[in-house]
Structures are given as C-alpha cells and as structure tokens.
Short mmCIF file of C-alpha atoms in Angstrom, two decimals:
data_model
loop_
_atom_site.label_atom_id
_atom_site.label_comp_id
_atom_site.label_asym_id
_atom_site.label_seq_id
_atom_site.Cartn_x
_atom_site.Cartn_y
_atom_site.Cartn_z
CA MET A 139 102.53 103.21 108.07
CA THR A 140 103.18 99.51 108.36
CA VAL A 141 102.70 97.24 105.41
CA THR A 142 101.87 93.71 106.50
CA PRO A 143 101.39 91.05 103.85
CA ASP A 144 98.36 88.82 104.05
CA ARG A 145 99.26 85.72 105.98
CA PRO A 146 97.99 82.46 104.53
CA SER A 147 95.97 80.26 106.83
CA PRO A 148 97.55 76.92 107.65
CA THR A 149 96.65 74.17 105.23
CA THR A 150 94.91 71.11 106.48
CA ALA A 151 95.70 67.59 105.39
CA ALA A 152 92.42 67.44 103.44
CA GLU A 153 93.34 70.41 101.19
CA PRO A 154 95.05 69.53 97.91
CA SER A 155 98.50 71.03 97.52
CA ARG A 156 98.70 73.73 94.84
CA PRO A 157 101.93 74.72 93.13
CA THR A 158 103.58 77.76 94.69
CA VAL A 159 105.14 80.62 92.76
CA ILE A 160 108.55 79.08 93.44
CA ASP A 161 107.32 75.75 92.05
CA ARG A 162 106.39 77.62 88.86
CA PHE A 163 109.88 79.18 88.80
CA VAL A 164 111.44 75.72 88.96
CA THR A 165 109.23 74.51 86.12
CA ALA A 166 110.03 77.59 84.04
CA ASN A 167 113.72 77.07 84.70
CA ARG A 168 113.60 73.52 83.38
CA THR A 169 112.03 74.83 80.16
CA TYR A 170 114.65 77.59 79.97
CA ALA A 171 117.54 75.16 80.53
CA VAL A 172 116.49 73.00 77.55
CA THR A 173 117.58 75.72 75.09
CA PHE A 174 120.15 77.46 77.32
CA GLN A 175 123.55 77.97 75.76
CA ASP A 176 126.50 79.14 77.78
CA GLY A 177 127.65 82.28 76.01
CA GLY A 178 131.07 82.07 77.67
CA MET A 179 130.54 85.43 79.34
CA ASP A 180 132.91 86.72 81.94
CA ALA A 181 131.64 87.95 85.33
CA ARG A 182 133.04 91.39 84.46
CA PRO A 183 130.30 93.60 82.98
CA VAL A 184 130.88 94.52 79.35
CA GLN A 185 129.77 98.14 79.90
CA LYS A 186 131.89 98.45 83.09
CA ILE A 187 128.95 99.88 85.02
CA ALA A 188 127.09 99.05 88.20
CA VAL A 189 123.47 100.11 88.59
CA VAL A 190 121.95 100.54 92.04
CA ALA A 191 118.17 100.59 91.97
CA CYS A 192 115.05 99.87 93.94
CA MET A 193 113.70 96.33 94.07
CA ASP A 194 110.27 97.55 92.93
CA ALA A 195 108.81 94.99 90.52
CA ARG A 196 107.64 97.74 88.14
CA LEU A 197 111.21 98.60 87.13
CA ASP A 198 112.46 96.57 84.18
CA LEU A 199 115.97 97.98 84.26
CA PHE A 200 117.29 95.96 81.34
CA ALA A 201 114.56 97.25 79.02
CA ALA A 202 114.55 100.80 80.43
CA LEU A 203 118.33 101.21 80.10
CA GLY A 204 118.87 99.20 76.92
CA LEU A 205 120.96 96.60 78.72
CA GLU A 206 121.75 93.10 77.55
CA LEU A 207 122.75 90.15 79.68
CA GLY A 208 126.36 90.66 80.75
CA ASP A 209 126.36 94.46 80.33
CA ALA A 210 126.09 95.63 83.94
CA HIS A 211 126.04 94.65 87.57
CA VAL A 212 122.58 95.40 88.93
CA ILE A 213 122.28 95.83 92.68
CA ARG A 214 118.75 96.14 94.01
CA ASN A 215 117.26 96.75 97.44
CA ALA A 216 114.28 98.50 99.01
CA GLY A 217 114.49 102.13 97.86
CA GLY A 218 117.73 101.71 95.92
CA VAL A 219 119.43 103.00 99.05
CA VAL A 220 123.21 103.07 99.30
CA THR A 221 123.73 101.03 102.46
CA ASP A 222 126.89 99.41 103.81
CA ASP A 223 125.97 96.26 101.89
CA THR A 224 125.53 98.29 98.70
CA ILE A 225 129.01 99.76 99.21
CA ARG A 226 130.30 96.20 99.75
CA SER A 227 128.80 95.09 96.43
CA LEU A 228 130.05 98.19 94.60
CA THR A 229 133.54 97.72 96.04
CA ILE A 230 133.68 94.14 94.79
CA SER A 231 132.21 95.25 91.46
CA GLN A 232 134.96 97.85 91.01
CA ARG A 233 138.00 96.28 92.62
CA ALA A 234 137.51 92.66 91.56
CA LEU A 235 135.39 92.97 88.42
CA GLY A 236 136.45 96.19 86.74
CA THR A 237 133.43 98.50 86.81
CA ARG A 238 134.11 102.23 86.57
CA SER A 239 130.72 103.96 86.41
CA ILE A 240 127.79 103.90 88.84
CA ALA A 241 124.18 104.80 88.07
CA LEU A 242 121.78 105.24 90.99
CA ILE A 243 118.10 104.90 90.16
CA HIS A 244 115.23 105.73 92.51
CA HIS A 245 111.65 105.99 91.28
CA THR A 246 108.32 107.73 91.70
CA GLY A 247 105.75 106.00 93.87
CA CYS A 248 108.38 104.23 95.97
CA GLY A 249 107.14 102.33 99.00
CA LEU A 250 109.81 103.97 101.17
CA LEU A 251 108.39 107.43 100.49
CA GLY A 252 106.67 108.41 103.71
CA LEU A 253 107.50 105.21 105.59
CA THR A 254 109.11 105.99 108.96
CA GLU A 255 111.33 104.36 111.53
CA ASP A 256 108.07 103.46 113.31
CA PHE A 257 108.18 100.46 110.99
CA ARG A 258 111.19 99.16 112.93
CA ARG A 259 109.58 99.85 116.31
CA GLU A 260 106.39 98.03 115.27
CA LEU A 261 108.47 95.13 113.98
CA GLU A 262 110.32 94.98 117.30
CA LEU A 263 107.03 94.87 119.19
CA GLU A 264 105.77 92.09 116.92
CA VAL A 265 108.81 89.80 116.98
CA GLY A 266 110.55 90.85 120.20
CA GLN A 267 113.80 91.91 118.56
CA ARG A 268 114.86 95.26 117.08
CA PRO A 269 116.20 94.97 113.52
CA GLN A 270 119.90 95.77 113.13
CA TRP A 271 119.16 97.71 109.94
CA ALA A 272 117.63 101.12 109.37
CA VAL A 273 114.52 101.48 107.24
CA GLU A 274 116.19 104.31 105.26
CA ALA A 275 112.79 105.82 104.46
CA PHE A 276 112.60 109.29 102.94
CA VAL A 277 110.16 112.08 102.14
CA ASP A 278 112.28 113.91 99.54
CA LEU A 279 112.93 111.68 96.52
CA ASP A 280 115.48 113.97 94.85
CA GLY A 281 117.21 114.59 98.18
CA ASP A 282 117.56 110.88 98.77
CA VAL A 283 119.16 110.41 95.34
CA ARG A 284 121.63 113.19 96.23
CA GLN A 285 122.36 111.52 99.57
CA SER A 286 123.00 108.20 97.81
CA MET A 287 125.36 109.88 95.33
CA GLN A 288 127.22 111.51 98.24
CA ARG A 289 127.57 108.18 100.05
CA VAL A 290 129.12 106.65 96.93
CA ARG A 291 131.38 109.60 96.17
CA THR A 292 132.79 109.73 99.70
CA SER A 293 133.32 106.02 100.26
CA PRO A 294 137.00 105.28 100.88
CA PHE A 295 136.53 101.77 99.47
CA LEU A 296 135.52 102.78 95.95
CA LEU A 297 138.25 103.45 93.40
CA HIS A 298 136.13 105.22 90.77
CA THR A 299 133.77 107.94 91.93
CA ASP A 300 134.15 110.42 89.07
CA ASP A 301 131.29 108.93 87.02
CA VAL A 302 128.48 108.61 89.55
CA ARG A 303 125.08 109.82 88.38
CA GLY A 304 121.66 109.70 89.98
CA PHE A 305 118.20 109.47 88.43
CA VAL A 306 114.53 109.22 89.24
CA PHE A 307 112.58 106.78 87.07
CA ASP A 308 108.96 107.80 86.48
CA VAL A 309 106.85 104.64 86.78
CA HIS A 310 104.07 106.26 84.71
CA THR A 311 106.11 107.48 81.72
CA GLY A 312 109.18 105.22 81.82
CA LEU A 313 111.48 108.26 81.62
CA LEU A 314 114.59 108.92 83.69
CA ARG A 315 115.10 112.37 85.19
CA GLU A 316 118.68 113.16 86.17
CA ILE A 317 119.38 114.63 89.59
CA ASP A 318 122.23 117.12 89.92
#
C-alpha cells in the first residue's frame, strides 16, 4: 500500500499567489513573538524524561500526558519507531541533558500498520534510488512496542534503561494502555 500525496499542478504566471501553510506559520510566529517572554528555561527537561512517539498529527502529547513546556524531550517519527537516530537522540538526552526515564508511545490507527517494505521498492522505482532507511512497518502494534522497548533496553549507549515503559494511545478514547 503506497500513500502518495496529491501533487499540486504548476502555477502559471497569471495565477495569483496564495499564502502557503508555512507563510501562515511565519505570520503566527510574529504574533506569538510579540508577547513571548523568555522563561529562562534550561535545555534539560524538568521531569527528566524523554518521550518517543509517532509523528501522527492526532497525538497532542503535551495535553495527553499533562506536560508543560520544558518538562520533557519529545522525539517523534513515523510510527514512534526506535531507530538508530532515535537512539542517537535518546543518548544525547540522557548523557548530555540528564534524562533518566523513557516513555514509548505508539497508537491505534497508525499509518505504518500494514504498510510493507514494498513502499521502499516502489519509491526506488519512482526516483531511481533505494532509500537507505527501512520503513519499519508492523502488523502487531503491541509487538512493535515491545520491540521498541527491547531496542532501548539493550542499547549500549544509554545509561538509564531501568525506567523504560511502552504504551499504546487510543486515538478514539485518548487513553494510554501500557504494554508489558
């Protein structure tokens, strides 16, 4: 199953230019900066925790976990998968910035559920180059959380692996379900 975003047609010189989403971000940022006050926060998370989660736009991790700005490092990628880059971020989070706990959060209805490595092969056919990365798709949500916990717990680079817990977030109820 390949997911291909709609591709916009090229604009012609006669078409008026409309603001893009990023243009709206820049405008919103200017409004935000007017009342912004530097709270003097340190880069070290107050709660000494790193959260690894999926990039899915339906997950509002700060609200769902009761987090405030400065409480946690939040590392997000497709599927919330513990990849080499995730281990890199967690290692820096622990060794340079003092985190001790790690929460891994996958979710129901994830786009990686049922996706296959065919995605990579189709991409290679389209662009003429095979991606260096694996899709990391899965069919067993709980099993993938367990695999992610195992990758964290066995990493030689992480100092603190005694408080690693995994969860599945239900996108319909907002509840976390812990995975043993």
